[in-house]
């Protein structure tokens, strides 16, 4: 089981006046895609349509969670308020709860 404590940060973010009251880092859409037969995690911020992706070492719950943490949470501004994940079995284990 992964240590979830490092993923518990959540930042409430609002974009500047140019964007109005658009909130980012609220809800993400994530799924696994294959690029030239290599699995990658595809992450989309639903509010801004900002996209991030990261190639996966393997298609396992732990590998996908680690890629998500590294591609978004540690790189940008913490965890989103909610995730909408694909239907793959990799998103079912307790690591995603």
PDB file of C-alpha atoms in Angstrom:
ATOM      1  CA  UNK A   1       0.000   0.000   0.000  1.00  0.00           C
ATOM      2  CA  UNK A   2       1.282   3.436  -0.838  1.00  0.00           C
ATOM      3  CA  UNK A   3       1.808   6.098   1.801  1.00  0.00           C
ATOM      4  CA  UNK A   4      -1.128   8.436   1.201  1.00  0.00           C
ATOM      5  CA  UNK A   5       0.044  11.154   3.615  1.00  0.00           C
ATOM      6  CA  UNK A   6       2.224  12.847   1.022  1.00  0.00           C
ATOM      7  CA  UNK A   7      -0.790  13.145  -1.283  1.00  0.00           C
ATOM      8  CA  UNK A   8      -3.146  14.764   1.210  1.00  0.00           C
ATOM      9  CA  UNK A   9      -2.425  18.408   0.359  1.00  0.00           C
ATOM     10  CA  UNK A  10      -5.202  20.321  -1.371  1.00  0.00           C
ATOM     11  CA  UNK A  11      -4.845  23.917  -2.457  1.00  0.00           C
ATOM     12  CA  UNK A  12      -7.837  26.143  -3.193  1.00  0.00           C
ATOM     13  CA  UNK A  13      -6.858  28.053  -6.325  1.00  0.00           C
ATOM     14  CA  UNK A  14      -8.561  30.755  -8.355  1.00  0.00           C
ATOM     15  CA  UNK A  15      -7.117  32.128 -11.558  1.00  0.00           C
ATOM     16  CA  UNK A  16      -6.540  35.886 -11.807  1.00  0.00           C
ATOM     17  CA  UNK A  17      -9.044  38.476 -12.998  1.00  0.00           C
ATOM     18  CA  UNK A  18      -8.271  37.708 -16.641  1.00  0.00           C
ATOM     19  CA  UNK A  19      -9.945  34.321 -16.133  1.00  0.00           C
ATOM     20  CA  UNK A  20     -12.829  35.591 -13.992  1.00  0.00           C
ATOM     21  CA  UNK A  21     -13.740  33.227 -11.198  1.00  0.00           C
ATOM     22  CA  UNK A  22     -12.427  30.054 -12.863  1.00  0.00           C
ATOM     23  CA  UNK A  23     -11.229  27.589 -10.252  1.00  0.00           C
ATOM     24  CA  UNK A  24      -8.501  25.163 -11.152  1.00  0.00           C
ATOM     25  CA  UNK A  25      -7.263  22.039  -9.418  1.00  0.00           C
ATOM     26  CA  UNK A  26     -10.855  21.113  -8.527  1.00  0.00           C
ATOM     27  CA  UNK A  27     -11.798  18.098 -10.674  1.00  0.00           C
ATOM     28  CA  UNK A  28      -9.586  16.082 -12.969  1.00  0.00           C
ATOM     29  CA  UNK A  29     -10.312  13.574 -15.690  1.00  0.00           C
ATOM     30  CA  UNK A  30      -7.665  10.864 -15.870  1.00  0.00           C
ATOM     31  CA  UNK A  31      -7.211   7.766 -17.992  1.00  0.00           C
ATOM     32  CA  UNK A  32      -4.523   5.582 -19.498  1.00  0.00           C
ATOM     33  CA  UNK A  33      -3.676   6.070 -23.158  1.00  0.00           C
ATOM     34  CA  UNK A  34      -1.179   4.238 -25.349  1.00  0.00           C
ATOM     35  CA  UNK A  35       1.251   6.218 -27.472  1.00  0.00           C
ATOM     36  CA  UNK A  36       3.195   4.025 -29.876  1.00  0.00           C
ATOM     37  CA  UNK A  37       2.282   1.035 -27.685  1.00  0.00           C
ATOM     38  CA  UNK A  38       3.656   2.714 -24.544  1.00  0.00           C
ATOM     39  CA  UNK A  39       1.177   3.324 -21.704  1.00  0.00           C
ATOM     40  CA  UNK A  40       0.817   6.891 -20.468  1.00  0.00           C
ATOM     41  CA  UNK A  41      -1.336   8.587 -17.865  1.00  0.00           C
ATOM     42  CA  UNK A  42      -3.432  11.391 -19.366  1.00  0.00           C
ATOM     43  CA  UNK A  43      -4.603  14.084 -16.896  1.00  0.00           C
ATOM     44  CA  UNK A  44      -7.011  16.933 -17.741  1.00  0.00           C
ATOM     45  CA  UNK A  45      -8.073  19.757 -15.405  1.00  0.00           C
ATOM     46  CA  UNK A  46     -11.808  19.976 -16.133  1.00  0.00           C
ATOM     47  CA  UNK A  47     -12.068  23.734 -15.453  1.00  0.00           C
ATOM     48  CA  UNK A  48      -9.176  24.933 -17.587  1.00  0.00           C
ATOM     49  CA  UNK A  49      -8.656  21.983 -19.979  1.00  0.00           C
ATOM     50  CA  UNK A  50      -4.978  22.064 -18.994  1.00  0.00           C
ATOM     51  CA  UNK A  51      -3.405  18.719 -19.909  1.00  0.00           C
ATOM     52  CA  UNK A  52      -0.527  16.810 -18.378  1.00  0.00           C
ATOM     53  CA  UNK A  53       0.724  13.346 -19.271  1.00  0.00           C
ATOM     54  CA  UNK A  54       3.372  10.960 -18.040  1.00  0.00           C
ATOM     55  CA  UNK A  55       4.642   7.663 -19.424  1.00  0.00           C
ATOM     56  CA  UNK A  56       4.072   4.740 -17.087  1.00  0.00           C
ATOM     57  CA  UNK A  57       6.637   2.159 -15.994  1.00  0.00           C
ATOM     58  CA  UNK A  58       3.829  -0.394 -15.753  1.00  0.00           C
ATOM     59  CA  UNK A  59       0.051  -0.437 -15.763  1.00  0.00           C
ATOM     60  CA  UNK A  60      -0.526  -1.115 -12.073  1.00  0.00           C
ATOM     61  CA  UNK A  61      -2.447   0.886  -9.481  1.00  0.00           C
ATOM     62  CA  UNK A  62       0.750   1.848  -7.666  1.00  0.00           C
ATOM     63  CA  UNK A  63       2.552   2.920 -10.833  1.00  0.00           C
ATOM     64  CA  UNK A  64      -0.415   4.983 -12.050  1.00  0.00           C
ATOM     65  CA  UNK A  65      -0.863   6.635  -8.626  1.00  0.00           C
ATOM     66  CA  UNK A  66       2.851   7.450  -8.459  1.00  0.00           C
ATOM     67  CA  UNK A  67       2.730   8.923 -11.972  1.00  0.00           C
ATOM     68  CA  UNK A  68      -0.274  11.067 -11.017  1.00  0.00           C
ATOM     69  CA  UNK A  69       1.450  12.376  -7.881  1.00  0.00           C
ATOM     70  CA  UNK A  70       4.626  13.181  -9.830  1.00  0.00           C
ATOM     71  CA  UNK A  71       2.912  14.573 -12.939  1.00  0.00           C
ATOM     72  CA  UNK A  72       0.488  16.838 -11.107  1.00  0.00           C
ATOM     73  CA  UNK A  73       0.397  16.967  -7.313  1.00  0.00           C
ATOM     74  CA  UNK A  74       4.107  17.550  -6.719  1.00  0.00           C
ATOM     75  CA  UNK A  75       4.682  19.515  -9.921  1.00  0.00           C
ATOM     76  CA  UNK A  76       1.823  21.997  -9.783  1.00  0.00           C
ATOM     77  CA  UNK A  77      -0.429  22.714  -6.820  1.00  0.00           C
ATOM     78  CA  UNK A  78      -1.446  19.687  -4.808  1.00  0.00           C
ATOM     79  CA  UNK A  79      -4.298  17.273  -5.274  1.00  0.00           C
ATOM     80  CA  UNK A  80      -7.589  18.138  -6.951  1.00  0.00           C
ATOM     81  CA  UNK A  81     -10.843  18.069  -5.000  1.00  0.00           C
ATOM     82  CA  UNK A  82     -12.070  15.098  -7.047  1.00  0.00           C
ATOM     83  CA  UNK A  83     -11.015  12.701  -9.789  1.00  0.00           C
ATOM     84  CA  UNK A  84     -13.061  11.200 -12.582  1.00  0.00           C
ATOM     85  CA  UNK A  85     -11.167   8.090 -13.628  1.00  0.00           C
ATOM     86  CA  UNK A  86     -11.406   5.664 -16.514  1.00  0.00           C
ATOM     87  CA  UNK A  87     -13.146   2.319 -16.142  1.00  0.00           C
ATOM     88  CA  UNK A  88      -9.952   0.273 -16.179  1.00  0.00           C
ATOM     89  CA  UNK A  89      -9.282  -2.172 -13.357  1.00  0.00           C
ATOM     90  CA  UNK A  90      -6.135  -0.231 -12.447  1.00  0.00           C
ATOM     91  CA  UNK A  91      -8.368   2.459 -10.889  1.00  0.00           C
ATOM     92  CA  UNK A  92     -10.276   0.043  -8.623  1.00  0.00           C
ATOM     93  CA  UNK A  93      -7.770  -0.783  -5.832  1.00  0.00           C
ATOM     94  CA  UNK A  94      -7.824   0.994  -2.480  1.00  0.00           C
ATOM     95  CA  UNK A  95      -4.901   3.174  -3.511  1.00  0.00           C
ATOM     96  CA  UNK A  96      -7.406   5.431  -5.338  1.00  0.00           C
ATOM     97  CA  UNK A  97      -9.770   5.847  -2.367  1.00  0.00           C
TER      98      UNK A  97
END
